[in-house]
Short mmCIF file of C-alpha atoms and ligand atoms in Angstrom, two decimals:
data_model
loop_
_atom_site.label_atom_id
_atom_site.label_comp_id
_atom_site.label_asym_id
_atom_site.label_seq_id
_atom_site.Cartn_x
_atom_site.Cartn_y
_atom_site.Cartn_z
CA MET A 1 -70.61 -101.41 35.78
CA ALA A 2 -68.55 -99.83 37.27
CA THR A 3 -64.58 -101.33 36.92
CA LYS A 4 -62.94 -100.23 40.26
CA LEU A 5 -59.27 -101.16 41.11
CA TRP A 6 -60.53 -102.44 44.57
CA GLU A 7 -63.65 -103.96 44.32
CA LYS A 8 -64.00 -107.57 45.79
CA ASN A 9 -66.63 -108.86 46.40
CA PHE A 10 -69.37 -105.71 47.90
CA THR A 11 -70.44 -102.54 44.35
CA VAL A 12 -70.19 -99.49 45.93
CA ASP A 13 -74.16 -97.83 45.79
CA ARG A 14 -74.58 -95.95 42.64
CA ASP A 15 -74.49 -91.70 44.59
CA VAL A 16 -71.37 -92.55 46.06
CA GLU A 17 -69.76 -93.27 43.57
CA THR A 18 -70.46 -89.99 41.89
CA TYR A 19 -70.04 -88.10 45.06
CA THR A 20 -66.65 -90.05 45.71
CA VAL A 21 -65.18 -89.83 41.70
CA GLY A 22 -66.86 -85.50 41.76
CA ARG A 23 -65.47 -83.95 38.63
CA ASP A 24 -62.30 -86.36 39.22
CA ARG A 25 -62.63 -87.68 35.65
CA GLU A 26 -62.24 -84.75 34.22
CA MET A 27 -59.40 -83.21 36.70
CA ASP A 28 -56.80 -86.08 35.63
CA LEU A 29 -56.82 -85.79 31.45
CA TYR A 30 -54.69 -82.73 32.29
CA LEU A 31 -52.30 -85.45 34.41
CA ALA A 32 -52.96 -88.24 31.26
CA PRO A 33 -49.87 -88.17 29.37
CA TYR A 34 -47.41 -87.60 32.34
CA ASP A 35 -49.70 -90.42 34.83
CA VAL A 36 -48.32 -93.03 31.43
CA LEU A 37 -44.64 -91.77 31.95
CA GLY A 38 -44.21 -92.78 35.04
CA SER A 39 -45.82 -95.97 34.85
CA MET A 40 -43.06 -96.28 32.42
CA ALA A 41 -40.50 -95.72 34.52
CA HIS A 42 -42.56 -97.62 37.22
CA ILE A 43 -41.95 -100.65 35.07
CA THR A 44 -38.72 -99.97 34.07
CA MET A 45 -37.20 -99.63 37.77
CA LEU A 46 -39.37 -103.33 38.40
CA GLN A 47 -37.57 -105.01 35.64
CA SER A 48 -34.33 -103.96 37.01
CA VAL A 49 -35.26 -105.00 40.01
CA GLY A 50 -36.81 -108.40 38.20
CA LEU A 51 -40.00 -108.27 38.74
CA LEU A 52 -40.80 -108.45 35.83
CA THR A 53 -39.31 -109.92 32.70
CA LYS A 54 -37.07 -108.32 29.53
CA GLU A 55 -40.02 -109.66 27.50
CA GLU A 56 -42.79 -108.29 29.36
CA LEU A 57 -40.84 -104.04 30.01
CA ASP A 58 -41.25 -104.88 26.01
CA THR A 59 -45.01 -105.66 25.28
CA LEU A 60 -46.35 -103.33 28.21
CA LEU A 61 -43.94 -100.14 27.78
CA ALA A 62 -44.67 -100.97 23.51
CA GLU A 63 -48.79 -100.09 24.51
CA LEU A 64 -47.66 -97.48 27.03
CA LYS A 65 -45.96 -95.91 24.57
CA GLU A 66 -49.67 -95.81 21.99
CA ILE A 67 -51.36 -95.16 24.75
CA TYR A 68 -48.91 -91.10 25.61
CA ALA A 69 -49.97 -90.68 21.52
CA THR A 70 -52.93 -90.43 22.49
CA ALA A 71 -52.73 -88.69 25.53
CA GLU A 72 -50.60 -86.10 24.82
CA HIS A 73 -53.63 -85.72 21.31
CA GLY A 74 -55.65 -85.19 24.11
CA GLU A 75 -57.21 -87.48 23.36
CA MET A 76 -57.69 -89.51 25.76
CA VAL A 77 -61.11 -91.17 26.91
CA ILE A 78 -61.85 -91.54 31.12
CA GLU A 79 -64.72 -94.67 30.66
CA ASP A 80 -67.94 -93.98 32.80
CA GLY A 81 -68.01 -96.32 35.93
CA VAL A 82 -63.91 -95.94 35.26
CA GLU A 83 -62.11 -93.91 38.32
CA ASP A 84 -59.46 -92.12 37.33
CA ILE A 85 -56.90 -91.63 34.94
CA HIS A 86 -54.88 -94.46 37.30
CA SER A 87 -57.14 -97.13 36.31
CA GLN A 88 -58.45 -96.02 32.81
CA VAL A 89 -54.03 -96.73 31.02
CA GLU A 90 -54.47 -100.26 34.30
CA LEU A 91 -57.55 -101.23 32.48
CA GLU A 92 -56.47 -99.89 28.50
CA LEU A 93 -53.44 -102.33 29.52
CA THR A 94 -55.25 -105.19 30.12
CA ARG A 95 -57.92 -105.29 28.03
CA ARG A 96 -54.78 -105.25 25.86
CA LEU A 97 -52.19 -107.44 26.89
CA GLY A 98 -54.65 -109.94 29.11
CA ASP A 99 -52.70 -110.61 32.61
CA ILE A 100 -49.68 -108.23 32.18
CA GLY A 101 -51.20 -106.03 31.96
CA LYS A 102 -52.48 -106.42 35.84
CA LYS A 103 -48.74 -106.39 36.90
CA ILE A 104 -48.16 -102.64 37.02
CA HIS A 105 -48.55 -101.26 39.53
CA SER A 106 -46.50 -104.01 42.16
CA GLY A 107 -45.05 -101.87 44.53
CA ARG A 108 -47.17 -98.81 44.13
CA SER A 109 -50.30 -96.95 45.02
CA ARG A 110 -52.29 -94.69 43.82
CA ASN A 111 -51.04 -91.65 45.98
CA ASP A 112 -47.57 -92.11 45.10
CA GLN A 113 -49.62 -91.74 41.26
CA VAL A 114 -51.43 -88.79 41.66
CA LEU A 115 -48.12 -86.98 43.47
CA LEU A 116 -45.57 -87.64 40.07
CA ASP A 117 -48.18 -87.34 38.24
CA LEU A 118 -49.12 -83.44 39.18
CA LYS A 119 -44.67 -82.97 40.04
CA LEU A 120 -45.00 -84.48 36.06
CA PHE A 121 -47.44 -81.91 34.91
CA ILE A 122 -46.07 -78.81 37.04
CA ARG A 123 -42.75 -79.00 35.63
CA SER A 124 -43.83 -79.13 31.95
CA SER A 125 -46.92 -75.94 33.02
CA ILE A 126 -44.37 -74.44 34.58
CA GLU A 127 -41.79 -74.28 31.73
CA ARG A 128 -45.07 -73.04 29.15
CA LEU A 129 -45.81 -69.81 32.10
CA ALA A 130 -42.14 -69.01 32.03
CA HIS A 131 -42.14 -69.16 28.39
CA GLY A 132 -45.40 -66.86 28.37
CA ILE A 133 -44.01 -64.67 30.74
CA GLU A 134 -40.90 -64.68 28.48
CA ARG A 135 -43.05 -62.75 25.93
CA LEU A 136 -44.59 -59.99 27.91
CA PHE A 137 -41.18 -58.98 29.45
CA ASP A 138 -39.97 -58.79 25.78
CA ALA A 139 -43.62 -56.46 24.80
CA LEU A 140 -42.16 -54.82 28.12
CA ILE A 141 -39.08 -53.81 27.94
CA THR A 142 -39.21 -53.00 23.57
CA GLN A 143 -42.71 -50.63 24.82
CA SER A 144 -40.24 -49.40 28.18
CA GLU A 145 -37.20 -48.14 24.79
CA ARG A 146 -39.82 -46.91 22.27
CA TYR A 147 -41.66 -44.46 24.75
CA LYS A 148 -38.49 -44.10 27.27
CA ASP A 149 -38.76 -39.68 26.21
CA VAL A 150 -42.53 -39.26 27.04
CA ILE A 151 -42.48 -38.41 30.63
CA ILE A 152 -45.74 -38.69 32.31
CA PRO A 153 -46.77 -37.61 36.41
CA GLY A 154 -45.68 -39.98 39.13
CA TYR A 155 -47.88 -40.81 41.40
CA THR A 156 -48.26 -40.62 45.40
CA HIS A 157 -51.27 -40.74 46.88
CA LEU A 158 -53.09 -41.22 43.34
CA GLN A 159 -51.65 -36.77 43.73
CA VAL A 160 -49.50 -35.89 41.26
CA ALA A 161 -46.19 -36.06 42.62
CA MET A 162 -42.71 -36.42 40.31
CA PRO A 163 -41.66 -36.77 36.59
CA SER A 164 -41.52 -40.28 35.78
CA SER A 165 -41.77 -41.53 32.17
CA PHE A 166 -43.60 -44.61 30.13
CA GLY A 167 -39.98 -45.75 29.89
CA LEU A 168 -40.18 -45.75 33.38
CA TRP A 169 -43.66 -47.53 33.65
CA PHE A 170 -43.59 -50.34 31.31
CA GLY A 171 -39.18 -51.28 32.46
CA ALA A 172 -40.95 -51.61 35.51
CA TYR A 173 -44.23 -54.26 35.11
CA ALA A 174 -40.67 -55.85 33.44
CA GLU A 175 -38.81 -55.60 36.55
CA SER A 176 -41.37 -56.91 38.02
CA LEU A 177 -41.56 -59.70 36.32
CA VAL A 178 -38.16 -60.55 37.24
CA ASP A 179 -39.52 -61.49 40.39
CA ASP A 180 -41.55 -63.19 39.68
CA MET A 181 -40.12 -65.54 37.77
CA THR A 182 -37.09 -65.78 40.27
CA VAL A 183 -40.53 -66.75 42.84
CA LEU A 184 -41.46 -69.69 39.81
CA ARG A 185 -37.78 -70.47 39.16
CA ALA A 186 -38.39 -71.53 43.59
CA ALA A 187 -42.52 -73.77 42.78
CA TYR A 188 -40.45 -75.32 39.95
CA ASP A 189 -37.30 -76.14 42.23
CA VAL A 190 -39.45 -77.41 44.75
CA ALA A 191 -42.16 -79.52 42.33
CA ASN A 192 -38.85 -81.25 40.76
CA ARG A 193 -38.20 -83.99 42.75
CA ASN A 194 -39.59 -87.76 42.57
CA PRO A 195 -42.29 -88.77 45.48
CA LEU A 196 -42.43 -91.91 43.23
CA GLY A 197 -41.47 -95.38 45.19
CA SER A 198 -43.79 -94.20 48.18
CA ALA A 199 -46.21 -95.42 47.97
CA ALA A 200 -49.97 -95.19 49.90
CA GLY A 201 -47.12 -93.07 51.93
CA TYR A 202 -44.83 -95.66 53.85
CA GLY A 203 -43.01 -96.84 50.62
CA SER A 204 -43.21 -100.53 50.27
CA SER A 205 -41.05 -104.34 50.79
CA PHE A 206 -39.85 -105.12 47.16
CA PRO A 207 -36.90 -102.98 46.94
CA LEU A 208 -37.32 -99.97 44.60
CA ASP A 209 -34.74 -98.37 42.72
CA ARG A 210 -35.52 -94.54 43.57
CA ASP A 211 -32.35 -93.20 42.64
CA MET A 212 -33.53 -95.12 39.05
CA THR A 213 -36.78 -93.64 38.81
CA THR A 214 -35.20 -89.98 40.07
CA ARG A 215 -33.13 -90.24 36.33
CA LEU A 216 -35.12 -92.17 33.68
CA LEU A 217 -37.71 -88.64 35.08
CA GLY A 218 -34.87 -86.20 34.67
CA PHE A 219 -36.39 -85.06 38.37
CA ALA A 220 -33.38 -83.06 40.43
CA SER A 221 -33.54 -85.30 42.95
CA MET A 222 -36.50 -87.54 44.35
CA ASN A 223 -37.80 -86.01 47.94
CA TYR A 224 -36.67 -88.77 50.49
CA ASN A 225 -38.50 -89.90 52.99
CA VAL A 226 -41.39 -90.99 51.65
CA VAL A 227 -43.48 -90.28 54.79
CA TYR A 228 -43.36 -86.37 53.81
CA ALA A 229 -42.95 -87.35 49.72
CA GLN A 230 -46.81 -87.69 50.18
CA MET A 231 -47.10 -84.52 53.05
CA GLY A 232 -45.87 -83.05 49.83
CA ARG A 233 -49.03 -83.19 48.29
CA GLY A 234 -51.21 -80.60 48.25
CA LYS A 235 -48.10 -78.27 49.92
CA THR A 236 -46.26 -78.41 46.66
CA GLU A 237 -49.62 -76.59 44.62
CA ARG A 238 -49.80 -74.17 47.24
CA ILE A 239 -46.43 -73.32 46.84
CA VAL A 240 -46.82 -73.05 42.87
CA ALA A 241 -49.73 -71.35 42.86
CA GLN A 242 -48.43 -69.04 45.06
CA ALA A 243 -45.79 -67.92 42.18
CA ILE A 244 -49.12 -68.51 39.89
CA GLY A 245 -50.31 -65.50 42.23
CA SER A 246 -47.11 -63.44 42.08
CA ILE A 247 -46.99 -63.50 38.65
CA ALA A 248 -51.01 -61.81 38.65
CA ALA A 249 -50.16 -59.63 40.89
CA THR A 250 -47.96 -58.07 38.62
CA VAL A 251 -50.38 -58.50 36.14
CA SER A 252 -53.21 -56.69 37.43
CA LYS A 253 -51.67 -54.27 39.08
CA LEU A 254 -50.63 -53.39 35.31
CA ALA A 255 -54.21 -53.40 34.65
CA PHE A 256 -55.31 -51.25 36.89
CA ASP A 257 -53.37 -48.99 35.30
CA ALA A 258 -54.02 -49.39 32.32
CA CYS A 259 -57.36 -48.54 32.99
CA MET A 260 -56.64 -45.65 34.42
CA PHE A 261 -54.33 -44.28 31.67
CA ASN A 262 -57.08 -45.01 29.78
CA SER A 263 -59.21 -42.72 30.92
CA GLN A 264 -60.42 -39.90 29.73
CA ASN A 265 -59.50 -37.97 32.30
CA PHE A 266 -56.29 -38.78 32.43
CA GLY A 267 -55.98 -40.00 28.39
CA PHE A 268 -52.59 -40.75 28.74
CA ILE A 269 -52.84 -44.68 26.59
CA ARG A 270 -55.03 -45.64 24.05
CA LEU A 271 -56.26 -49.04 22.84
CA PRO A 272 -56.43 -49.22 19.95
CA ASP A 273 -60.34 -49.74 19.01
CA GLU A 274 -60.21 -53.74 17.95
CA PHE A 275 -58.78 -54.42 21.94
CA THR A 276 -61.93 -52.32 23.08
CA THR A 277 -65.35 -53.28 22.78
CA GLY A 278 -68.49 -50.89 22.58
CA SER A 279 -71.71 -49.87 25.31
CA SER A 280 -75.26 -50.89 24.21
CA ILE A 281 -76.61 -47.88 24.68
CA MET A 282 -73.66 -44.91 24.70
CA PRO A 283 -72.83 -44.94 21.35
CA HIS A 284 -68.85 -42.69 21.81
CA LYS A 285 -67.68 -45.95 24.43
CA LYS A 286 -64.59 -47.44 24.21
CA ASN A 287 -64.48 -49.56 27.04
CA PRO A 288 -60.32 -51.05 27.69
CA ASP A 289 -63.35 -54.67 28.93
CA VAL A 290 -59.68 -57.21 28.42
CA PHE A 291 -57.97 -55.29 30.92
CA GLU A 292 -60.77 -55.16 33.55
CA LEU A 293 -61.23 -59.06 33.31
CA THR A 294 -57.80 -59.34 32.98
CA ARG A 295 -58.07 -57.67 36.45
CA ALA A 296 -60.53 -59.52 38.29
CA LYS A 297 -58.99 -63.18 36.97
CA CYS A 298 -55.65 -61.88 38.47
CA ASN A 299 -57.48 -61.34 41.72
CA LYS A 300 -58.61 -64.40 41.64
CA LEU A 301 -55.92 -66.32 40.64
CA GLN A 302 -54.42 -64.64 44.13
CA ALA A 303 -56.93 -67.16 45.54
CA LEU A 304 -56.43 -69.95 45.45
CA PRO A 305 -53.40 -70.24 47.57
CA TYR A 306 -55.28 -69.38 49.95
CA GLU A 307 -57.70 -71.91 48.88
CA ILE A 308 -55.08 -75.29 49.02
CA THR A 309 -54.25 -73.68 52.01
CA LEU A 310 -57.69 -73.91 53.16
CA VAL A 311 -57.90 -77.27 52.08
CA THR A 312 -54.49 -79.07 53.22
CA ASN A 313 -54.57 -76.75 57.01
CA ASN A 314 -56.17 -78.94 59.30
CA LEU A 315 -55.69 -82.58 57.32
CA PRO A 316 -52.79 -84.53 59.97
CA SER A 317 -49.33 -86.44 58.15
CA GLY A 318 -50.86 -89.83 55.22
CA TYR A 319 -53.00 -89.38 52.15
CA PHE A 320 -56.80 -88.64 52.90
CA ARG A 321 -59.58 -87.95 49.72
CA ASP A 322 -59.34 -84.10 50.50
CA LEU A 323 -56.72 -83.66 48.10
CA GLN A 324 -57.89 -84.92 46.23
CA LEU A 325 -60.80 -81.42 45.26
CA ILE A 326 -57.05 -79.05 44.88
CA LYS A 327 -57.53 -80.19 41.53
CA GLU A 328 -60.67 -78.36 40.95
CA ASN A 329 -59.19 -74.87 41.04
CA PHE A 330 -55.43 -76.36 40.79
CA LEU A 331 -54.63 -77.79 37.20
CA PRO A 332 -56.83 -74.86 35.16
CA ALA A 333 -55.27 -72.38 37.21
CA PHE A 334 -52.50 -73.03 34.67
CA ASP A 335 -54.47 -72.24 31.48
CA GLU A 336 -56.27 -69.63 32.78
CA MET A 337 -52.71 -68.07 33.96
CA MET A 338 -51.37 -68.87 30.40
CA SER A 339 -54.69 -67.23 28.63
CA ILE A 340 -53.96 -63.82 30.13
CA LEU A 341 -50.55 -63.73 30.02
CA ASP A 342 -50.87 -64.38 26.12
CA MET A 343 -53.66 -61.20 25.70
CA VAL A 344 -52.06 -58.26 27.95
CA THR A 345 -48.72 -59.33 25.72
CA ALA A 346 -50.62 -58.34 22.36
CA MET A 347 -52.74 -55.67 24.01
CA VAL A 348 -49.25 -54.52 25.65
CA GLY A 349 -48.07 -54.45 22.17
CA ARG A 350 -50.41 -52.12 20.75
CA ILE A 351 -50.65 -49.14 23.21
CA GLU A 352 -50.61 -45.99 21.77
CA VAL A 353 -49.04 -43.90 24.10
CA ASN A 354 -49.33 -39.60 24.30
CA ARG A 355 -46.78 -38.11 23.88
CA ASP A 356 -47.39 -34.50 24.63
CA VAL A 357 -48.69 -35.51 28.13
CA ALA A 358 -46.22 -33.65 29.83
CA SER A 359 -47.18 -29.82 28.27
CA ASP A 360 -51.19 -29.96 29.12
CA PRO A 361 -50.30 -27.39 32.95
CA ARG A 362 -52.19 -29.75 34.50
CA TYR A 363 -48.97 -31.25 36.27
CA ARG A 364 -47.11 -28.14 35.73
CA LEU A 365 -46.79 -28.74 40.62
CA MET A 366 -44.48 -32.43 39.65
CA TYR A 367 -41.84 -30.33 38.32
CA SER A 368 -41.50 -28.77 42.28
CA VAL A 369 -38.93 -31.05 43.09
CA GLU A 370 -35.99 -30.20 40.15
CA GLU A 371 -37.26 -26.38 40.52
CA VAL A 372 -35.66 -27.48 44.89
CA ASN A 373 -32.50 -29.43 43.65
CA ARG A 374 -31.79 -27.15 40.87
CA LEU A 375 -31.17 -24.73 43.92
CA VAL A 376 -29.83 -26.47 46.18
CA GLN A 377 -26.78 -27.25 42.57
CA GLN A 378 -26.75 -23.46 42.66
CA GLY A 379 -25.74 -23.52 47.09
CA VAL A 380 -28.87 -23.18 49.22
CA PRO A 381 -29.49 -25.64 51.42
CA PHE A 382 -32.27 -28.18 50.89
CA ARG A 383 -34.44 -27.26 53.78
CA ASP A 384 -34.31 -23.14 52.42
CA ALA A 385 -35.34 -24.36 48.70
CA TYR A 386 -38.77 -25.90 50.39
CA LYS A 387 -39.60 -23.87 51.55
CA GLN A 388 -38.54 -21.21 48.72
CA VAL A 389 -40.09 -23.42 45.75
CA GLY A 390 -43.26 -24.03 47.99
CA LEU A 391 -43.91 -20.45 48.62
CA ALA A 392 -44.23 -19.13 45.26
CA ILE A 393 -46.35 -22.39 45.03
CA GLY A 394 -48.71 -21.23 47.15
CA ARG A 395 -48.36 -17.35 45.51
CA GLY A 396 -49.26 -19.18 41.74
CA GLU A 397 -45.79 -17.46 40.69
CA PHE A 398 -44.45 -21.53 39.48
CA ASP A 399 -43.16 -21.48 36.14
CA PRO A 400 -40.87 -24.29 36.59
CA VAL A 401 -37.72 -25.95 34.48
CA THR A 402 -38.87 -28.96 32.60
CA GLU A 403 -36.05 -29.70 31.60
CA LEU A 404 -34.75 -32.71 34.01
CA HIS A 405 -31.98 -34.28 34.20
CA HIS A 406 -31.63 -37.62 35.79
CA THR A 407 -29.37 -39.98 35.59
CA HIS A 408 -28.53 -41.97 37.85
CA ALA A 409 -29.22 -46.30 37.70
CA GLY A 410 -32.12 -47.14 37.13
CA SER A 411 -34.05 -43.41 36.27
CA LEU A 412 -35.52 -41.76 33.56
CA ASN A 413 -32.67 -41.59 31.54
CA ASN A 414 -30.48 -44.25 33.02
CA LEU A 415 -33.12 -46.86 32.48
CA CYS A 416 -30.82 -49.80 32.81
CA ASN A 417 -33.12 -51.88 30.62
CA ASP A 418 -29.83 -54.41 29.84
CA GLU A 419 -29.05 -55.29 33.40
CA ILE A 420 -32.92 -55.15 33.45
CA ARG A 421 -33.01 -58.44 30.93
CA ALA A 422 -29.99 -60.18 31.93
CA LEU A 423 -31.56 -60.47 35.12
CA PHE A 424 -35.19 -61.84 33.99
CA ASP A 425 -32.10 -63.70 31.08
CA ARG A 426 -30.30 -65.35 34.25
CA VAL A 427 -33.53 -67.16 36.12
CA MET A 428 -34.73 -68.43 32.00
CA GLU A 429 -31.48 -69.85 32.09
CA SER A 430 -31.85 -71.37 35.72
CA PHE A 431 -35.07 -73.28 34.87
CA ARG A 432 -32.29 -75.99 32.77
CA PHE A 433 -35.82 -76.58 31.50
CA ASP A 434 -33.98 -78.89 28.80
CA ASP A 435 -32.71 -81.16 31.96
CA TYR A 436 -36.20 -83.45 32.02
CA HIS A 437 -36.37 -83.44 28.60
CA LYS A 438 -33.51 -84.84 27.94
CA ALA A 439 -34.83 -88.23 30.22
CA VAL A 440 -38.05 -87.78 29.32
CA ASP A 441 -37.39 -87.87 25.40
CA GLY A 442 -35.87 -91.06 26.64
CA LEU A 443 -37.35 -92.39 28.23
CA LEU A 444 -40.12 -91.70 25.79
CA SER A 445 -37.07 -94.35 23.07
CA ARG A 446 -36.99 -96.98 25.15
N1 LIG B 501 -58.12 -89.93 42.71
C1 LIG B 501 -57.52 -89.85 43.98
C2 LIG B 501 -57.28 -88.04 44.36
O1 LIG B 501 -56.53 -87.50 43.92
C3 LIG B 501 -55.97 -90.96 44.00
C4 LIG B 501 -55.80 -91.50 45.03
C5 LIG B 501 -56.79 -92.28 44.75
N2 LIG B 501 -56.23 -93.10 46.59
C6 LIG B 501 -56.65 -93.26 47.74
N3 LIG B 501 -56.23 -93.94 48.40
N4 LIG B 501 -58.46 -93.45 47.18
O2 LIG B 501 -56.46 -88.33 45.44
#
């Protein structure tokens, strides 16, 4: 039998219920602990403005703490016939405590509940992601330093261009992650504002103390305007998805390079056997399926902000049920990104490189600019030196000096990995995750 928070004197058609609830019960399990935390902050505030007694608050908080522990351990169940996590928490409270369980919804709506749950979920998920990115960053810098002297050709148009190195190649992806972290940090700021108190999207006639709930939940500020707070649904997810997409783009490019460099025609890197897969017909195959799937998974993740855009694009202001469906694409994206990061970090750490790539005569022409520059340093004007080397190449008489003197910042003999690490550390520290941890710990120990 269906139990709805809003049911009055008629029962909703079963098929309509199935259609409207859809996969929402499954999705709401991602939000369960955050829903409980939000309620704890809300009722603490309700008591402070006289809408609950101290006794009622204490009873409710004790019960909510238990529900929180269940949710934290992933043991929360949303029962058949219960619409969503918000209804389930209220139902459990009323089952255990009777009528006072019904008091927690004063001054709230499921619209600001789900808004808040999403923001709290995003905050911890970004924290998890940031640490995952940090581990990949460390692995890349370690490999960059380990192989900093190993030269490989750099390519433009996929044609041999100029000398590069494994130091540059690994380090480039590390620095790319610095910028992705900067975008993630911006997304974090957007998410880290409190929508609670916006209720259905237009506030409440109760004197809600929104400063208090902002503080209790450790938000950097509130979303002040209640109409804007509701407009943040979908927008916040899209911005966060863009940040995820940015990380995915970096990792996808790395995966493509790795597949290419691992092919026999390049032979630049070798993946350890246990990180490759075989063929059912060709006995010699050791395929880079991990990087291929990484590429595809990352490409799918990059579709996420566009999927969200399409759901929200033509909606006017105010709540619409359309917004519910964003959860199906958005919520699982963090676990997906984390599993990619963990796998790629393990792979990167195990990549072995071919130290002799540069001695292969087919890459000889990558030294052409070195030769031009050598002549320029001897006093030949650049254009003349360029022509001289070009003609020698044409005659098949190009015999380059392969010693490399690249000294400027960011070049192959001066990678600036310490500077890159300093940039990374600065963004990482700027999140100040401790601020919200302190608040949440405080709320849980009230
Ligand atoms: N499951 C709903 C969502 O994700 C919760 C909010 C329901 N609000 C409503 N007015 N029907 O949007």
